[in-house]
Coordinates of C-alpha atoms in Angstrom, one line a residue:
M331 CA 63.3 101.1 94.6
S332 CA 66.4 99.2 95.7
T333 CA 68.8 97.6 93.3
A334 CA 67.6 94.2 94.4
D335 CA 64.2 95.1 93.1
M336 CA 65.5 96.8 90.0
H337 CA 67.4 93.8 88.5
D338 CA 64.2 91.7 88.2
A339 CA 62.9 94.0 85.5
D340 CA 66.2 94.6 83.7
I341 CA 68.0 91.2 83.7
D342 CA 66.6 87.9 82.3
P343 CA 66.4 85.4 85.2
A344 CA 67.2 82.6 82.8
L345 CA 70.5 84.4 81.9
I346 CA 71.3 84.8 85.6
S347 CA 70.7 81.1 86.3
A348 CA 72.7 80.0 83.2
L349 CA 75.7 82.1 84.2
R350 CA 75.6 80.9 87.8
D351 CA 75.6 77.3 86.5
R352 CA 78.5 78.0 84.1
V353 CA 80.7 79.7 86.7
A354 CA 80.0 77.1 89.4
A355 CA 80.9 74.3 87.0
D356 CA 84.2 76.2 86.3
R357 CA 85.4 76.0 89.9
D358 CA 88.2 73.5 89.3
T359 CA 89.6 75.6 86.4
I360 CA 89.4 78.8 88.5
R361 CA 91.3 77.1 91.3
Q362 CA 93.9 75.6 89.0
Q363 CA 94.6 78.9 87.2
L364 CA 94.8 80.8 90.5
S365 CA 97.3 78.1 91.8
E366 CA 99.4 78.6 88.7
L367 CA 99.5 82.4 89.1
V368 CA 100.2 82.3 92.8
A369 CA 103.3 80.2 92.1
F370 CA 104.9 83.2 90.5
P371 CA 106.5 85.5 93.1
S372 CA 105.8 88.4 90.8
V373 CA 107.1 91.3 93.1
H374 CA 107.9 94.2 90.8
G375 CA 111.1 96.2 91.4
D376 CA 113.1 93.3 92.9
E377 CA 115.9 91.9 90.7
A378 CA 115.5 88.6 92.4
T379 CA 111.9 88.3 91.1
A380 CA 112.3 89.9 87.7
A381 CA 112.1 86.6 85.9
A382 CA 109.0 85.6 87.8
C383 CA 107.3 88.9 86.8
R384 CA 108.1 88.2 83.1
D385 CA 106.9 84.6 83.4
A386 CA 103.7 85.7 85.2
A387 CA 102.9 88.2 82.4
A388 CA 103.4 85.6 79.8
H389 CA 101.2 83.1 81.6
V390 CA 98.4 85.7 82.1
A391 CA 98.6 86.4 78.3
E392 CA 98.2 82.6 77.7
L393 CA 95.2 82.4 80.0
F394 CA 93.4 85.3 78.3
A395 CA 94.2 83.9 74.9
D396 CA 92.5 80.6 75.9
A397 CA 89.5 82.7 77.1
G398 CA 89.3 84.3 73.6
V399 CA 91.2 87.6 74.1
D400 CA 94.7 88.1 72.7
L401 CA 96.9 90.4 74.7
D402 CA 99.8 92.5 73.6
S403 CA 102.8 93.0 75.9
H404 CA 104.3 96.4 76.6
V405 CA 107.6 96.9 78.4
T406 CA 106.9 100.1 80.4
V407 CA 109.2 102.9 81.6
D408 CA 109.5 101.3 85.1
G409 CA 110.6 98.0 83.6
S410 CA 107.2 96.2 84.2
I411 CA 105.2 94.5 81.6
A412 CA 101.6 95.7 80.9
L413 CA 99.2 93.6 79.0
T414 CA 96.4 95.0 76.8
G415 CA 93.8 93.5 74.5
H416 CA 90.8 94.6 72.5
I417 CA 87.6 93.1 71.1
P418 CA 85.9 95.8 69.0
A419 CA 82.3 96.8 69.9
P420 CA 79.3 95.7 67.8
E421 CA 77.3 98.6 66.3
G422 CA 75.6 100.5 69.0
R423 CA 77.2 98.8 72.0
P424 CA 79.7 100.4 74.4
T425 CA 83.3 99.4 75.1
V426 CA 84.0 98.1 78.5
L427 CA 87.6 98.0 79.9
L428 CA 88.4 95.3 82.5
Y429 CA 91.3 96.0 84.8
S430 CA 93.4 94.0 87.2
H431 CA 97.1 93.4 88.0
Y432 CA 99.3 90.4 88.4
D433 CA 102.1 91.9 90.5
V434 CA 102.0 91.3 94.3
Q435 CA 103.4 92.5 97.5
P436 CA 106.4 90.7 98.9
A437 CA 105.6 87.7 101.2
G438 CA 107.4 89.4 104.1
D439 CA 108.4 87.1 107.0
V440 CA 107.7 83.6 105.5
A441 CA 107.7 82.2 109.0
A442 CA 104.6 84.2 109.7
W443 CA 102.7 82.2 107.1
T444 CA 101.0 78.9 108.0
D445 CA 102.0 77.5 104.6
D446 CA 104.3 78.5 101.7
P447 CA 103.1 81.9 100.4
W448 CA 103.7 80.8 96.8
T449 CA 101.7 77.6 97.0
L450 CA 97.9 77.8 96.9
T451 CA 96.5 75.9 99.9
E452 CA 93.0 75.4 101.1
R453 CA 91.8 75.7 104.7
D454 CA 88.3 76.0 106.0
G455 CA 86.9 76.7 102.6
R456 CA 89.3 79.6 101.8
W457 CA 92.3 79.6 99.3
Y458 CA 95.6 80.9 100.8
G459 CA 98.6 82.3 99.1
R460 CA 100.2 85.7 98.2
G461 CA 98.0 87.3 95.5
T462 CA 95.0 85.0 96.0
A463 CA 92.9 88.2 96.5
D464 CA 95.2 91.1 95.6
C465 CA 95.0 90.8 92.7
K466 CA 95.4 87.4 91.0
G467 CA 92.0 86.4 92.3
N468 CA 90.5 89.2 90.3
V469 CA 92.5 88.2 87.2
V470 CA 91.0 84.7 87.3
M471 CA 87.6 86.2 88.1
H472 CA 87.8 88.1 84.8
L473 CA 88.7 84.9 83.0
A474 CA 85.8 83.0 84.6
A475 CA 83.4 85.7 83.4
L476 CA 84.7 85.6 79.9
R477 CA 84.6 81.8 79.7
A478 CA 81.0 81.7 81.0
L479 CA 79.9 84.2 78.4
R480 CA 81.7 82.4 75.6
A481 CA 80.2 79.1 76.6
L482 CA 76.7 80.6 76.5
R483 CA 77.3 82.3 73.2
E484 CA 78.5 79.1 71.6
L485 CA 75.2 77.4 72.7
A486 CA 73.0 80.3 71.4
D487 CA 71.4 80.0 68.0
D488 CA 70.0 83.5 68.0
P489 CA 72.7 86.1 66.9
A490 CA 70.9 88.7 69.0
S491 CA 70.9 86.6 72.1
P492 CA 71.3 88.1 75.6
V493 CA 74.9 87.0 75.6
E494 CA 76.1 89.2 72.7
L495 CA 79.2 91.0 74.1
P496 CA 80.0 94.7 74.0
G497 CA 83.4 95.9 73.0
I498 CA 86.0 94.7 75.5
R499 CA 89.4 96.0 76.5
I500 CA 91.6 94.1 78.9
V501 CA 94.3 95.8 80.9
V502 CA 96.5 93.8 83.3
E503 CA 99.4 95.7 84.7
G504 CA 102.6 94.5 86.4
S505 CA 103.6 97.3 88.9
E506 CA 100.4 98.4 90.7
E507 CA 102.0 97.6 94.1
R508 CA 104.8 100.0 93.3
G509 CA 102.7 102.9 92.1
S510 CA 101.7 102.1 88.5
A511 CA 104.3 104.4 87.0
G512 CA 104.6 102.2 84.0
L513 CA 100.9 102.1 83.2
E514 CA 100.5 105.8 83.9
D515 CA 103.2 106.5 81.2
L516 CA 101.5 104.1 78.8
T517 CA 98.2 106.0 79.1
R518 CA 100.0 109.1 78.0
T519 CA 102.0 107.6 75.2
R520 CA 99.4 105.1 73.9
P521 CA 96.0 106.5 74.9
E522 CA 94.2 104.5 72.3
L523 CA 94.8 101.3 74.3
F524 CA 92.5 102.7 77.0
R525 CA 89.6 104.2 75.1
A526 CA 86.4 102.9 76.6
D527 CA 83.0 104.0 77.7
V528 CA 83.1 102.1 80.9
I529 CA 86.0 101.1 83.1
L530 CA 85.6 98.2 85.6
I531 CA 88.4 98.1 88.1
A532 CA 88.6 94.8 90.0
D533 CA 91.0 95.7 92.8
V534 CA 88.8 96.2 95.8
G535 CA 86.0 94.1 97.3
N536 CA 82.8 93.7 99.4
V537 CA 82.2 95.0 102.9
A538 CA 81.9 91.3 103.9
V539 CA 81.6 87.9 102.3
G540 CA 78.3 87.6 100.5
R541 CA 77.4 91.3 100.7
P542 CA 77.7 92.9 97.2
T543 CA 79.4 96.3 97.5
L544 CA 80.5 99.1 95.2
V545 CA 83.5 101.1 96.4
T546 CA 82.6 104.7 95.6
T547 CA 85.5 106.7 97.0
L548 CA 89.3 106.1 97.4
R549 CA 91.8 108.2 99.3
G550 CA 94.9 109.5 97.7
S551 CA 98.3 109.5 99.2
A552 CA 101.0 112.1 100.0
D553 CA 103.9 110.3 101.6
V554 CA 107.2 111.6 102.8
D555 CA 110.4 110.2 104.4
V556 CA 111.7 112.3 107.2
T557 CA 115.2 112.0 108.7
L558 CA 116.5 113.5 111.9
E559 CA 120.2 113.8 112.8
T560 CA 121.5 115.0 116.2
L561 CA 125.0 113.7 116.5
A562 CA 128.0 113.0 114.3
G563 CA 127.7 109.4 115.3
P564 CA 126.3 107.1 118.1
V565 CA 127.9 107.8 121.5
H566 CA 128.0 105.9 124.7
S567 CA 124.7 106.2 126.6
G568 CA 126.4 106.1 130.0
M569 CA 129.0 108.8 129.2
F570 CA 126.7 111.2 127.3
G571 CA 123.1 110.1 128.1
G572 CA 121.0 112.8 129.7
A573 CA 122.4 115.8 127.8
A574 CA 123.2 114.5 124.4
P575 CA 120.2 114.9 122.0
D576 CA 118.8 111.4 121.1
A577 CA 117.7 111.2 117.5
L578 CA 115.2 108.4 118.2
A579 CA 113.6 110.4 121.1
A580 CA 113.4 113.4 118.8
M581 CA 111.6 111.4 116.2
M582 CA 109.2 110.0 118.8
R583 CA 108.3 113.6 119.9
L584 CA 108.0 114.7 116.3
L585 CA 105.7 111.8 115.4
D586 CA 103.5 112.4 118.5
S587 CA 102.8 115.9 117.3
L588 CA 100.9 114.4 114.4
R589 CA 98.1 113.0 116.6
D590 CA 95.6 114.5 119.0
E591 CA 94.8 113.2 122.5
N592 CA 92.6 110.4 121.1
G593 CA 95.2 109.3 118.6
A594 CA 93.5 110.8 115.5
T595 CA 95.6 112.6 112.8
R596 CA 96.4 116.2 113.4
I597 CA 98.4 118.3 110.9
D598 CA 98.7 122.0 111.3
G599 CA 96.5 123.8 108.7
L600 CA 95.0 120.6 107.3
D601 CA 91.2 119.9 107.7
C602 CA 90.9 116.6 109.6
G603 CA 87.2 116.9 110.5
Q604 CA 85.3 115.5 107.5
T605 CA 82.4 113.1 108.0
W606 CA 81.3 110.1 106.0
E607 CA 77.8 110.1 104.5
G608 CA 76.5 106.6 103.7
L609 CA 77.0 103.0 104.8
G610 CA 78.7 103.0 108.2
Y611 CA 81.3 100.7 109.6
D612 CA 80.2 98.9 112.7
D613 CA 82.8 99.2 115.5
A614 CA 82.6 95.5 116.4
M615 CA 82.9 94.5 112.7
F616 CA 85.9 96.8 112.3
R617 CA 87.6 95.4 115.4
S618 CA 87.2 91.9 113.9
D619 CA 88.2 92.8 110.4
A620 CA 91.3 94.7 111.6
G621 CA 92.3 92.1 114.2
V622 CA 92.2 94.6 117.1
L623 CA 93.3 92.9 120.3
D624 CA 90.8 92.6 123.1
G625 CA 90.8 95.6 125.4
V626 CA 92.7 97.8 123.0
E627 CA 90.8 101.0 122.2
L628 CA 90.0 102.2 118.7
I629 CA 91.1 105.7 117.6
S630 CA 87.4 106.6 117.4
D631 CA 86.8 105.7 121.1
G632 CA 86.4 108.9 123.1
S633 CA 85.8 111.1 120.1
D634 CA 82.9 112.2 118.0
A635 CA 84.4 110.6 114.9
T636 CA 83.1 107.2 113.6
V637 CA 85.2 104.5 112.2
A638 CA 83.9 105.4 108.7
D639 CA 84.8 109.0 109.2
L640 CA 88.4 108.1 110.2
T641 CA 88.8 105.4 107.6
W642 CA 87.1 106.8 104.5
A643 CA 86.5 110.5 104.9
R644 CA 89.5 112.0 106.7
P645 CA 93.2 112.3 106.3
A646 CA 95.1 109.5 108.0
L647 CA 98.8 109.7 108.9
I648 CA 100.4 106.3 109.5
V649 CA 104.1 105.6 110.3
T650 CA 104.7 102.6 108.2
G651 CA 108.4 102.2 108.9
I652 CA 111.3 103.5 111.0
D653 CA 115.0 103.0 110.4
C654 CA 116.7 103.0 113.8
P655 CA 118.9 100.7 115.9
P656 CA 117.1 97.4 116.5
A657 CA 116.2 96.1 119.9
T658 CA 117.7 92.7 119.2
N659 CA 121.3 92.8 120.5
A660 CA 121.0 96.5 121.3
V661 CA 124.1 98.5 121.9
N662 CA 124.1 101.0 124.8
A663 CA 124.6 103.9 122.5
I664 CA 122.6 107.1 121.8
P665 CA 121.1 107.0 118.3
S666 CA 122.5 109.8 116.1
S667 CA 120.2 109.4 113.1
V668 CA 116.7 108.1 112.5
T669 CA 114.4 107.9 109.4
A670 CA 110.7 107.4 109.3
H671 CA 108.3 106.8 106.4
L672 CA 105.1 108.6 106.8
N673 CA 102.1 107.4 104.8
L674 CA 99.5 110.2 104.5
R675 CA 96.2 109.1 103.1
V676 CA 94.2 112.0 101.6
P677 CA 90.4 111.9 101.3
P678 CA 88.4 112.9 98.2
G679 CA 88.1 116.6 97.7
M680 CA 91.6 117.3 99.1
D681 CA 94.6 118.2 96.9
P682 CA 97.4 115.7 97.7
R683 CA 100.0 118.3 96.9
E684 CA 98.5 120.8 99.3
A685 CA 98.3 118.0 102.0
Q686 CA 101.9 117.1 101.5
D687 CA 103.0 120.7 101.7
K688 CA 101.2 121.1 105.0
L689 CA 102.6 117.9 106.3
V690 CA 106.1 119.1 105.5
A691 CA 105.4 122.5 107.1
H692 CA 104.1 120.8 110.2
L693 CA 107.2 118.7 110.5
E694 CA 109.5 121.6 110.0
S695 CA 107.8 123.7 112.7
H696 CA 107.7 120.9 115.2
V697 CA 111.2 119.5 115.0
P698 CA 112.6 119.0 118.6
W699 CA 115.8 120.4 119.9
N700 CA 116.6 122.1 116.5
A701 CA 117.6 118.7 115.1
R702 CA 118.8 118.6 111.5
M703 CA 115.9 117.5 109.3
E704 CA 115.8 116.2 105.8
I705 CA 112.5 115.5 104.1
E706 CA 112.1 113.5 100.9
R707 CA 108.7 113.8 99.2
D708 CA 107.2 110.6 97.7
V709 CA 105.1 110.4 94.5
L710 CA 101.6 111.8 94.9
A711 CA 98.4 109.8 94.3
S712 CA 95.0 111.5 93.7
S713 CA 91.8 110.5 95.4
F714 CA 88.8 109.2 93.5
S715 CA 85.0 109.6 93.7
A716 CA 82.6 107.6 91.5
N717 CA 79.6 109.1 89.7
V718 CA 77.1 107.3 91.9
E719 CA 74.1 108.9 90.1
G720 CA 75.1 107.7 86.7
D721 CA 73.3 104.9 84.8
V722 CA 76.4 102.8 84.6
V723 CA 76.9 102.6 88.4
K724 CA 73.2 101.8 88.8
H725 CA 73.5 99.0 86.2
V726 CA 76.5 97.5 87.9
E727 CA 74.7 97.6 91.2
A728 CA 71.8 95.8 89.7
C729 CA 74.1 93.1 88.2
L730 CA 75.8 92.6 91.6
A731 CA 72.5 92.4 93.3
A732 CA 71.3 89.8 90.7
S733 CA 74.3 87.7 91.3
Y734 CA 74.2 87.7 95.1
G735 CA 70.4 87.8 95.5
R736 CA 70.5 90.8 97.8
E737 CA 70.8 94.6 97.6
T738 CA 74.1 96.1 96.6
E739 CA 75.7 98.4 99.2
R740 CA 78.1 101.3 98.8
M741 CA 81.2 102.1 100.9
G742 CA 84.4 104.1 100.8
E743 CA 87.9 102.6 100.7
G744 CA 90.8 104.1 102.6
A745 CA 93.4 102.8 100.2
S746 CA 94.6 104.4 97.0
I747 CA 94.5 103.3 93.4
P748 CA 96.4 106.0 91.5
L749 CA 95.4 104.6 88.2
C750 CA 91.8 105.8 88.7
A751 CA 92.8 109.4 88.5
T752 CA 95.1 108.6 85.6
L753 CA 92.3 106.9 83.6
L754 CA 89.9 109.8 84.4
D755 CA 92.5 112.1 82.8
A756 CA 93.1 109.8 79.8
V757 CA 89.4 108.9 79.2
P758 CA 87.5 111.8 80.8
D759 CA 84.1 110.7 79.5
A760 CA 84.3 107.1 80.8
D761 CA 82.4 105.9 83.9
I762 CA 84.7 104.1 86.4
V763 CA 83.3 101.5 88.7
L764 CA 85.2 99.6 91.4
Y765 CA 84.5 96.1 92.8
G766 CA 86.3 92.8 93.3
V767 CA 87.0 89.8 95.5
E768 CA 89.1 91.5 98.3
E769 CA 86.8 91.4 101.4
P770 CA 88.3 92.2 104.8
Q771 CA 89.0 88.5 105.7
C772 CA 91.5 88.3 102.8
R773 CA 94.3 90.0 104.8
I774 CA 95.8 91.5 101.7
H775 CA 99.4 92.7 102.1
S776 CA 99.7 90.5 105.2
A777 CA 100.8 86.9 106.0
D778 CA 98.2 84.3 105.2
E779 CA 96.5 86.3 102.5
S780 CA 93.4 84.4 101.3
V781 CA 90.3 84.6 99.2
D782 CA 86.9 83.1 99.5
P783 CA 86.2 81.2 96.3
R784 CA 82.5 82.1 96.6
E785 CA 83.5 85.7 96.1
I786 CA 85.3 84.9 92.9
R787 CA 82.3 82.9 91.7
D788 CA 79.7 85.6 92.5
I789 CA 81.7 88.6 91.3
A790 CA 82.4 86.6 88.0
V791 CA 78.7 86.1 87.5
A792 CA 78.0 89.8 88.2
E793 CA 80.7 90.8 85.7
A794 CA 79.4 88.5 83.1
L795 CA 75.9 90.0 83.6
I796 CA 77.3 93.5 83.2
L797 CA 79.0 92.5 79.9
A798 CA 76.0 90.7 78.5
T799 CA 73.5 93.4 79.3
I800 CA 75.2 96.8 79.3
G801 CA 74.0 99.1 76.6
R802 CA 71.3 96.8 75.3

C-alpha cells in the first residue's frame, strides 16, 4: 500500500481540510513574517553583520512567543545565538523537536540579483530574497503550523480532540551556514535541551514543487585547503617563462588528477563506484534544476554512472575556490603561489576522516614538479541515513501525502547537515526525519534565491498533521 493510500485510514479528512483552510488563510501573515526575517542580513561570522544576527535571533524569539512557544537564547562558543523552547508532553505522547536556522549565506555579488537580496519581492508567484528558502522559509513554516494548530485547539470543545499537541521542542540556530559549531557544543553541554523522541529537521525540500519528498540520506564533508609554492615570488613571464615552475599550472595539473576521463571524482584508494537505490534523478530534470547550459555534457554522460549515483551515493570533489592572480588587469608574471579549497562530499557509509586522509595522500603523491605543498584540513562532517523502515518515517510520509494529495517520494541529498550526526549522538533513540521548502528552483546559496509560497503552505499543513496525530 502506498503512503497516499495509508493516510486515508490514519488521518481524519476533516482535520486535513481544517488545517488546509487555516494555513491558506494565514498567507499574508506568513509573507509578512518572512519579509521581516529576510530584511536581517544575518550572516554569521562577519563583524559587519553581527548586530543583524542578534536582531534576527531576537525577532525569531518574538515570533515564536506570539505562536505560543517561549524561546531561551544561548550565546554559543562560536559567538552565535541559539534559540530553544519546550512545551512538555501530555501523558503518553511523544516529544517532537522542530529544527531550523535563521542565519544565511552572504548575498555575494549584489549586482547578480534582480532586486535587493534583503528585501522580499514577488515575481511570477515566487518570493525572492536571501534566506527565503534556506532557511527562513522553514522558520515561518514552523510558525504557520503552530498557529494553525493553536487556532483549531481554541475552537475545539473536546479536550481529547485530534488537535491535542505532543510535547514540542523548538531549536533555531544561528550558525548552520558556518558549520553549527555553536549548536554542536550546546548539545554536549546542555543535552537536556534536545531530548526528544522525534526530530523533524526542516532544512531540505521536495524533488520538485508539489511533489512531497523525504530526504533519507545526506553526504558528509571532508574539505581541505591546499597551497602550492614554486618560486620566492612572481617573476617576469618573458624572462623566465618556459623553465620556471608555474604555481598555477602546477595546481591545474594537481586538480586534474582528481578526475577521470569523464570528469567524475577519482581519489587514490577511495571507493568512488557506489550506486543509488531508489528514486532516480532524470537527466533532463537535473539539467534544468542545475542550469546546465545547452550542449554542455553532464559528468554522467559517457559513463555507467547515473546522476543519482554521482549526486547522492558517491564521493564528489568540487573545487569551490582558488586564490591566484586575477585575469582582470593581469600582470605578465609567473604565479609563485596558489591556494585551492577542495570540497569533498562523502556518502553514507564512508568515514569522513578516512576519506580526508586519502585525499591528502593523493594530493601528496601527485604534486607536480616537486612543488612545496601545504595542506590545511577543514572540520569534518558526518553523513546521515534515516531509518526508513521505522514507524515515524512512515507516519511523516503519510502526513506529507495527506497534505499534498499524492504519494510521498524518497530521495538522497548531496549536501551535508552536520547537526544530524550530532543529534544522533546526543539523542541516540530519537527518529530523525528531514523535509522542508527548499526545492531545486529555490537556487539556495545563489543570487535570486526564492521560495514557492505553496511549498511553505503544504509543508506547514503536513507538519501540523504530524504534530496533531503522532503517537495517538
